[in-house]
Short mmCIF file of N, CA and C in Angstrom, two decimals:
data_model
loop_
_atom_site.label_atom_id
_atom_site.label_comp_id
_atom_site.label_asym_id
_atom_site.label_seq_id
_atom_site.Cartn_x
_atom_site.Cartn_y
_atom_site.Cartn_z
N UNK A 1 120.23 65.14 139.79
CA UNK A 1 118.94 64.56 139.50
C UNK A 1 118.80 64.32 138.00
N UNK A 2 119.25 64.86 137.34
CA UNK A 2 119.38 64.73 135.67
C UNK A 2 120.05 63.77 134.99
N UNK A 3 120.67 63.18 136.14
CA UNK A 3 121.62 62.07 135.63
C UNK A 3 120.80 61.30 136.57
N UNK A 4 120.17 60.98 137.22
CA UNK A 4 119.49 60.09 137.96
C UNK A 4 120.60 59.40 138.80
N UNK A 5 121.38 59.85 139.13
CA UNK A 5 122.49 59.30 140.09
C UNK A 5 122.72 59.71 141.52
N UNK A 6 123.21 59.11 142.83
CA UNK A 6 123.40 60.22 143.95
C UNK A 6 124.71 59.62 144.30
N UNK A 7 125.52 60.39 145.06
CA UNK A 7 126.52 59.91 146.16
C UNK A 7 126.70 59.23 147.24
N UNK A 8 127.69 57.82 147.76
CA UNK A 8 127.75 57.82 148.63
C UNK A 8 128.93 58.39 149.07
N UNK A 9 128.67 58.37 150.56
CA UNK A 9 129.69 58.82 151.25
C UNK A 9 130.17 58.88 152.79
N UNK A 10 131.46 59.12 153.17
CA UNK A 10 131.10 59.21 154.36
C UNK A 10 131.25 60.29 155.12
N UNK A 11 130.73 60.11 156.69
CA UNK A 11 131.10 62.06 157.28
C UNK A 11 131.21 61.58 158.92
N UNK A 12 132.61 62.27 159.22
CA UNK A 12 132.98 62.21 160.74
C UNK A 12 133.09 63.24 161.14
N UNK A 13 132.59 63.58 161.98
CA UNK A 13 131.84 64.76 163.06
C UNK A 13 133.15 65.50 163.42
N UNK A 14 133.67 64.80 164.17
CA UNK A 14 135.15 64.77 164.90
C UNK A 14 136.03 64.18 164.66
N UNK A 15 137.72 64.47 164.89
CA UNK A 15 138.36 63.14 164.65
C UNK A 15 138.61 62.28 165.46
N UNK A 16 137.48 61.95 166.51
CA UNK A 16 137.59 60.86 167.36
C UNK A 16 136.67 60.01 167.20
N UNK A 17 135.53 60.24 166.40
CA UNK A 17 134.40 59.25 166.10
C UNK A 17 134.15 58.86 165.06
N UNK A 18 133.69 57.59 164.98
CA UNK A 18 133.44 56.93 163.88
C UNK A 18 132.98 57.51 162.62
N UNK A 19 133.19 57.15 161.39
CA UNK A 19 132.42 57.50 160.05
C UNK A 19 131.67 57.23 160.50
N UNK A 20 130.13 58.56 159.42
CA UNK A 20 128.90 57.92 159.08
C UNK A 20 128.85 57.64 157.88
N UNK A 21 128.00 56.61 157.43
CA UNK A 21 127.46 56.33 155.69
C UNK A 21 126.56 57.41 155.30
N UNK A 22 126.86 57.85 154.58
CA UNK A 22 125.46 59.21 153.92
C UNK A 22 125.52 58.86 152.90
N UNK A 23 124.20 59.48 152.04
CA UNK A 23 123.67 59.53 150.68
C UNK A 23 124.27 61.14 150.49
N UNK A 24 124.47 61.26 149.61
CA UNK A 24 124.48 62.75 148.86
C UNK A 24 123.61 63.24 147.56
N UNK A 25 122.65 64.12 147.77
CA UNK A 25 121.82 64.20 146.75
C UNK A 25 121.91 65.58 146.33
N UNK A 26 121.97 66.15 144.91
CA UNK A 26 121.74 67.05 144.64
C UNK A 26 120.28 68.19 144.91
N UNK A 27 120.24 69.33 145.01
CA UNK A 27 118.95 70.05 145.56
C UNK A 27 118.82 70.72 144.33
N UNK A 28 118.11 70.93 143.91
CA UNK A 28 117.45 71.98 142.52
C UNK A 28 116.10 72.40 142.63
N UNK A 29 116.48 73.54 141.68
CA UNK A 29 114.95 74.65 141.61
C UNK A 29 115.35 74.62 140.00
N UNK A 30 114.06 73.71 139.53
CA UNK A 30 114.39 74.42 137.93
C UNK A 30 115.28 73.29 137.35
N UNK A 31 116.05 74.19 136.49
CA UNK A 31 117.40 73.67 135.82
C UNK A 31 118.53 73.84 136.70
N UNK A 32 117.94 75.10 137.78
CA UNK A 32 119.15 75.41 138.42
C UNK A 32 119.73 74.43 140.07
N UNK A 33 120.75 74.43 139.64
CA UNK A 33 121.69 73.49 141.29
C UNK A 33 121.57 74.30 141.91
N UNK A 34 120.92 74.50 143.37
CA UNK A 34 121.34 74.98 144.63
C UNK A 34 121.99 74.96 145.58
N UNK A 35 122.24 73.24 145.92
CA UNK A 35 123.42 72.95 146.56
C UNK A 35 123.21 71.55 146.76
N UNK A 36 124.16 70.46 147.50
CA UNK A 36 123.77 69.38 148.10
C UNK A 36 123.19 68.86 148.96
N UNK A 37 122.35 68.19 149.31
CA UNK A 37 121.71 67.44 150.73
C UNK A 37 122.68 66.31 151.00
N UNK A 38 122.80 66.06 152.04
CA UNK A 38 123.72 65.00 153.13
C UNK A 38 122.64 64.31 153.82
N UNK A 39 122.09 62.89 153.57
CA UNK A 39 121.16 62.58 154.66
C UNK A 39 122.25 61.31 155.18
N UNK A 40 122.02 61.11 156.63
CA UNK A 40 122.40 60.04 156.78
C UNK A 40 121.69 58.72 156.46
N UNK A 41 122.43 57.71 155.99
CA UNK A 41 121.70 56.46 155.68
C UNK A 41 121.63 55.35 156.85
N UNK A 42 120.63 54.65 157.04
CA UNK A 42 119.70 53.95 158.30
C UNK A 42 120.88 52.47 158.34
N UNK A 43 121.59 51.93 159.47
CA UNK A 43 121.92 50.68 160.18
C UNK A 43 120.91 49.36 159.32
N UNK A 44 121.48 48.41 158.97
CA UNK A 44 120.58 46.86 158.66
C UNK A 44 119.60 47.52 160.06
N UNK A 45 120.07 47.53 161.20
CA UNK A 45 119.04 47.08 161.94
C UNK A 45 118.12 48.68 162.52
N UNK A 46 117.86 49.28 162.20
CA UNK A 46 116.94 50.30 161.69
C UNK A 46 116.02 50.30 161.23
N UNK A 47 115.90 50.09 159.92
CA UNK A 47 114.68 49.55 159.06
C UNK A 47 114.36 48.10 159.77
N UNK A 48 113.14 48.24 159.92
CA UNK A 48 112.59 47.07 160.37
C UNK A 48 111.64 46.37 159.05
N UNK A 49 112.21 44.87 158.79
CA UNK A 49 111.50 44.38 157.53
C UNK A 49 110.78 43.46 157.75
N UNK A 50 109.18 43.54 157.05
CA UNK A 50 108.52 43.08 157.12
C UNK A 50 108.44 41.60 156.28
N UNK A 51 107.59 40.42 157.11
CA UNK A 51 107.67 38.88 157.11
C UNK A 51 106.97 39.20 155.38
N UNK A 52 107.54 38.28 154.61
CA UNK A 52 106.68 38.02 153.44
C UNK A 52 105.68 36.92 153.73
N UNK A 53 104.49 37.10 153.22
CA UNK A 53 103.49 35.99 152.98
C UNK A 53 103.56 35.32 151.83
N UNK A 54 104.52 34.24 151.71
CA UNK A 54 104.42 32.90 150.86
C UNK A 54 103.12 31.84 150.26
N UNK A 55 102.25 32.05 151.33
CA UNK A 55 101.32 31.40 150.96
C UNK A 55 100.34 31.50 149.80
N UNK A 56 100.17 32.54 149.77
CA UNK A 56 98.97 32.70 148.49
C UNK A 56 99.60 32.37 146.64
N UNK A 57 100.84 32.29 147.01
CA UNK A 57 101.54 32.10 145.58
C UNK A 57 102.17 30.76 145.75
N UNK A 58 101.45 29.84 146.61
CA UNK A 58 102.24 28.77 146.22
C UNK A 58 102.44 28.01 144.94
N UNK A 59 103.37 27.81 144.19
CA UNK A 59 103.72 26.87 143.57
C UNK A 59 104.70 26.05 143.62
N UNK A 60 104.22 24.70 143.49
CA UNK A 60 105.36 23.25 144.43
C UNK A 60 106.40 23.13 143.16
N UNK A 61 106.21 23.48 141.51
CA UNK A 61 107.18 23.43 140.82
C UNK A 61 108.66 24.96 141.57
N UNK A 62 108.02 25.67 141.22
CA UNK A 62 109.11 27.24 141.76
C UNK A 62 109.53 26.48 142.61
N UNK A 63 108.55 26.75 144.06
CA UNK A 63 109.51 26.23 145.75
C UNK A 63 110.41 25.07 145.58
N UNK A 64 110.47 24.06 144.92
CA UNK A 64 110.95 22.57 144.74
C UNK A 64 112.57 23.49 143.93
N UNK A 65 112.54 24.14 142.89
CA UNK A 65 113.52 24.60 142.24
C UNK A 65 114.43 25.68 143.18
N UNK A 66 113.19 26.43 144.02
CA UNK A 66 114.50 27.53 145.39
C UNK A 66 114.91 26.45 145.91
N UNK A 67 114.43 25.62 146.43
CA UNK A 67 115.14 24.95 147.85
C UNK A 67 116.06 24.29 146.60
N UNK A 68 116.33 23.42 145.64
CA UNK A 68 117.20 23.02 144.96
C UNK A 68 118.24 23.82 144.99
N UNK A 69 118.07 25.15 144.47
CA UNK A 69 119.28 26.07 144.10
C UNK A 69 119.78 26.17 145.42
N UNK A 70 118.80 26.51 146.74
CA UNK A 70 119.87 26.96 148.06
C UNK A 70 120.54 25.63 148.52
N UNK A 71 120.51 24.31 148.29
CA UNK A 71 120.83 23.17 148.53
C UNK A 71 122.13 23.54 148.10
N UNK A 72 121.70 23.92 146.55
CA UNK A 72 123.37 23.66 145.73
C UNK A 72 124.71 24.26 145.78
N UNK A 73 124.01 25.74 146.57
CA UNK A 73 125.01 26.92 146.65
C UNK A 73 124.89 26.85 148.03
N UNK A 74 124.73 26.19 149.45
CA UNK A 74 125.08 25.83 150.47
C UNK A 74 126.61 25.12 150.34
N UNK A 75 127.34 25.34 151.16
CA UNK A 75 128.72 24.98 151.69
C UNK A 75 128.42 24.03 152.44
N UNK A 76 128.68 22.56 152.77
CA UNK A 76 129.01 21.64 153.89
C UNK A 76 129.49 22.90 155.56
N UNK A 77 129.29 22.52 156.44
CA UNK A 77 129.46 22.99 157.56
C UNK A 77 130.66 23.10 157.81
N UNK A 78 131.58 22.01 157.62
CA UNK A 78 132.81 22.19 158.03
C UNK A 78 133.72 22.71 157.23
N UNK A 79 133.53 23.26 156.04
CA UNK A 79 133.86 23.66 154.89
C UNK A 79 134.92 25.24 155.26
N UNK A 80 134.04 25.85 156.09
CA UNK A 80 134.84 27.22 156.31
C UNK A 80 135.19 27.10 157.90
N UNK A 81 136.22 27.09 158.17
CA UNK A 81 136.82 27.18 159.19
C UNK A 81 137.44 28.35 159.74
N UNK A 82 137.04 29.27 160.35
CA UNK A 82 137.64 30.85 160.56
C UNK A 82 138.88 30.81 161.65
N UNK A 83 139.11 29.84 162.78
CA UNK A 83 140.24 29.58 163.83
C UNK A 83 141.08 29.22 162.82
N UNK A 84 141.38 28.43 161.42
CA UNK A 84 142.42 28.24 161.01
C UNK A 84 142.49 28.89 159.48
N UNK A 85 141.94 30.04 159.78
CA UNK A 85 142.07 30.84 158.27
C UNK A 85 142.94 32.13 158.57
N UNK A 86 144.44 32.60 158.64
CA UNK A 86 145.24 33.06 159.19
C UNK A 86 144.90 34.65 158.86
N UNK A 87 144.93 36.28 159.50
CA UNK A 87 144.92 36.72 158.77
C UNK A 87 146.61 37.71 158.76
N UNK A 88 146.94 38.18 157.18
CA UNK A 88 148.07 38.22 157.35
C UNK A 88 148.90 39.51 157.47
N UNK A 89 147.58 39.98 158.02
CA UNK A 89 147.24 41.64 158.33
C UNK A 89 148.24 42.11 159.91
N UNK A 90 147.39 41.12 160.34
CA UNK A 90 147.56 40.62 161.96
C UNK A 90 148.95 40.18 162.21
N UNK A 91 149.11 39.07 161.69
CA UNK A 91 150.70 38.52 161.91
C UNK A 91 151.58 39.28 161.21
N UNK A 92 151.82 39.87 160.56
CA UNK A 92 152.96 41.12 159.49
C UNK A 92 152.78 42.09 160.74
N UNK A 93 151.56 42.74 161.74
CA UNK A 93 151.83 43.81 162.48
C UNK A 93 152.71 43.49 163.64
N UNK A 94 152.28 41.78 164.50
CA UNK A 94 153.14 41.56 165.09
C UNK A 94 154.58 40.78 164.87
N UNK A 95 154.76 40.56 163.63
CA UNK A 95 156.27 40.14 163.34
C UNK A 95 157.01 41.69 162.93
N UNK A 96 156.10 42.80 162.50
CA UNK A 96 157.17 43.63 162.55
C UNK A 96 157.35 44.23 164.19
N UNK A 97 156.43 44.52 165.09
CA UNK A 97 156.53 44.71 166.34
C UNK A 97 157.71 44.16 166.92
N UNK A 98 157.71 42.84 166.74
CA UNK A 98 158.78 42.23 167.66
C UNK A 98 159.95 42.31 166.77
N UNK A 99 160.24 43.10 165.53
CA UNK A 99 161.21 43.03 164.74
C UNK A 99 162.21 44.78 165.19
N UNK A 100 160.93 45.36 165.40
CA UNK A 100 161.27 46.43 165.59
C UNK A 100 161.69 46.85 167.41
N UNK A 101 161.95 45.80 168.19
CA UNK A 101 161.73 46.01 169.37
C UNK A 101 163.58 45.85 169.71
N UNK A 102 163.95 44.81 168.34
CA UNK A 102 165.26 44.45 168.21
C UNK A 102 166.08 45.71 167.56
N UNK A 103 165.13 46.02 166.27
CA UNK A 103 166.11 46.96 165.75
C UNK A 103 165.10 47.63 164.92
N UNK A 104 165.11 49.55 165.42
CA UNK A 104 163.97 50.05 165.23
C UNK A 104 163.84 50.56 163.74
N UNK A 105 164.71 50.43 163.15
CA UNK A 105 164.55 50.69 161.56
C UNK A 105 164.06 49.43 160.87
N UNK A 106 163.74 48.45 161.07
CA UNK A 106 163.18 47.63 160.83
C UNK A 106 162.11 47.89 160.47
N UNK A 107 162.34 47.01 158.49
CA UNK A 107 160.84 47.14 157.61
C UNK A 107 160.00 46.68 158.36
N UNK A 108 158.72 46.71 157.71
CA UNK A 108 157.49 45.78 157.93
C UNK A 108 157.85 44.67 157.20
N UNK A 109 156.84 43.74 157.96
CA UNK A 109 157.26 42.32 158.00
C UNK A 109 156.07 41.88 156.81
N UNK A 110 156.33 41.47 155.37
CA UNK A 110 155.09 40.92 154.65
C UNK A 110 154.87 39.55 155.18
N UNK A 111 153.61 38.89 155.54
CA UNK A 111 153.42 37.71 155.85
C UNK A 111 152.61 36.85 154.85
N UNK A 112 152.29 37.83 154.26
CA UNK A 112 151.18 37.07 153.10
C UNK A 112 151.85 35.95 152.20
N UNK A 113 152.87 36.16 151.72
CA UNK A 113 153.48 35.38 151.05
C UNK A 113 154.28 34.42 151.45
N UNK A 114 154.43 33.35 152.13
CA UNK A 114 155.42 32.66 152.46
C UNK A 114 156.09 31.09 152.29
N UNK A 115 156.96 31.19 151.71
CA UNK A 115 157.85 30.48 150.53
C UNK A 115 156.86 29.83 149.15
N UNK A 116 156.83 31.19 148.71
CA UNK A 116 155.99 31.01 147.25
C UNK A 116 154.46 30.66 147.63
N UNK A 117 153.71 30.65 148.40
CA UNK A 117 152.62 30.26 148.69
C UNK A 117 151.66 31.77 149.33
N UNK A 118 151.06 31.66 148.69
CA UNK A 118 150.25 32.88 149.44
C UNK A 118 148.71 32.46 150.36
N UNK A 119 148.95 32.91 151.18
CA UNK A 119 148.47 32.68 152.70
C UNK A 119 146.93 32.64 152.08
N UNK A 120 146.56 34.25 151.58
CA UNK A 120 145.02 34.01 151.46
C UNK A 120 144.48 33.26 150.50
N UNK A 121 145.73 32.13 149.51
CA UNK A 121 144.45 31.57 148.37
C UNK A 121 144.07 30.28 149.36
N UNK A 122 142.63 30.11 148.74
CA UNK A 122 141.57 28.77 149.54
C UNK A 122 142.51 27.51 150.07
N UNK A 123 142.92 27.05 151.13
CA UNK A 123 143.42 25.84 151.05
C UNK A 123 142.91 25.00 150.45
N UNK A 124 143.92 24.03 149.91
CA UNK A 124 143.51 22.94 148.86
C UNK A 124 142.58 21.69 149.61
N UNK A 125 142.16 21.71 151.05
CA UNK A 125 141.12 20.62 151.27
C UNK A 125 140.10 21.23 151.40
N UNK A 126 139.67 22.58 151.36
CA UNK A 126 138.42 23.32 151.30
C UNK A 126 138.05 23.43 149.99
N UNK A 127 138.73 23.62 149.42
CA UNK A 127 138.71 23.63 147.77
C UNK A 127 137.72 22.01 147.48
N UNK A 128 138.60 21.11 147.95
CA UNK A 128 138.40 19.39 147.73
C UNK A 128 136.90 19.08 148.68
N UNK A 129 136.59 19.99 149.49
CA UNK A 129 135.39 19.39 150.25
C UNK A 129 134.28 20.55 149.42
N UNK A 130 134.55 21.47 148.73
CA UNK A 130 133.21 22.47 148.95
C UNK A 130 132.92 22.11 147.12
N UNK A 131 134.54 20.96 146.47
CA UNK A 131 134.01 20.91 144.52
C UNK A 131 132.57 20.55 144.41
N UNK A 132 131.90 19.68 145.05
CA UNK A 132 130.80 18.76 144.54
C UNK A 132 129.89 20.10 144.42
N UNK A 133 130.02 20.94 145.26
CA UNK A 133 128.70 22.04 145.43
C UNK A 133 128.87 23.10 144.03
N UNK A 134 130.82 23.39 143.98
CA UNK A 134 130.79 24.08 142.60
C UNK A 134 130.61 23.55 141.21
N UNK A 135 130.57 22.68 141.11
CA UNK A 135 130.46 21.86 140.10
C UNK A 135 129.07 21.53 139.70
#
C-alpha cells in the first residue's frame, strides 16, 4: 500500500483446472505487513456496464471529430482475413507429428520461417488495402 501498487496474478486450485486471474493486495495494521489478500478478479462479462447518456453534452464540433477519428482508424472489411492468416504454431505441431511418426527422434518442425519469409509479417496486399487508413 505504500507504494500504491498491487499484484496480478494467477491461482489454480488443482492441476486439472483452469487458472484464475487474481489481484494481490497487501494487508496492514500500521506500518506493519500482516500478510497478503488474494481476491479473485470479475470476467468482462460480470460487471455489468452501464449505457452512457450522450445527450446532455452534445456538441456537433467534438461528435463530428469522434466519428472522424473512428472512420480513420477503421480497417476496410475485407482487410483482415482470419481463414487465410496461417498459424505457425499449429502447422510446426503437425509437421513435426507426421515427422515423428517416420522417425521418432525427429526435431520439431519450425514453420514460421519459410524460404526467408516469415509467415507472421502482414501480407503485402493487406498492407496495400489497409495504407490509405494508416496514412
Amino acid at each position: 500500500r505504500r507504494s500504491g501498487k498491487v499484484a496480478i496474478g494467477t491461482f489454480v486450485k488443482t492441476k486439472d483446472k483452469d487458472p484464475i486471474l487474481c489481484g494481490i493486495f497487501p494487508m496492514e495494521e500500521g506500518d506493519e505487513p500482516l500478510h497478503l489478500v488474494m481476491m479473485q478478479l470479475p470476467f468482462s462479462g460480470d460487471v455489468p456496464f452501464r449505457e452512457l447518456d450522450y445527450s446532455r453534452n452534445e456538441n456537433p464540433r467534438a461528435a463530428k471529430v469522434c466519428d472522424d477519428l473512428i472512420d480513420e482508424l477503421t480497417l476496410p472489411e475485407d482487410v483482415l482475413d482470419y481463414t487465410r492468416i496461417p498459424n505457425p504454431k499449429i502447422r510446426s505441431f503437425y509437421k513435426t507429428v507426421v515427422r515423428r511418426v517416420v522417425d521418432k527422434n525427429s526435431a520439431v518442425v519450425d514453420t514460421r520461417v519459410v524460404d526467408g519469409h516469415d509467415q507472421m509479417d502482414t501480407p503485402e496486399e493487406i498492407q496495400e488495402k489497409s495504407r490509405s487508413t494508416i496514412e
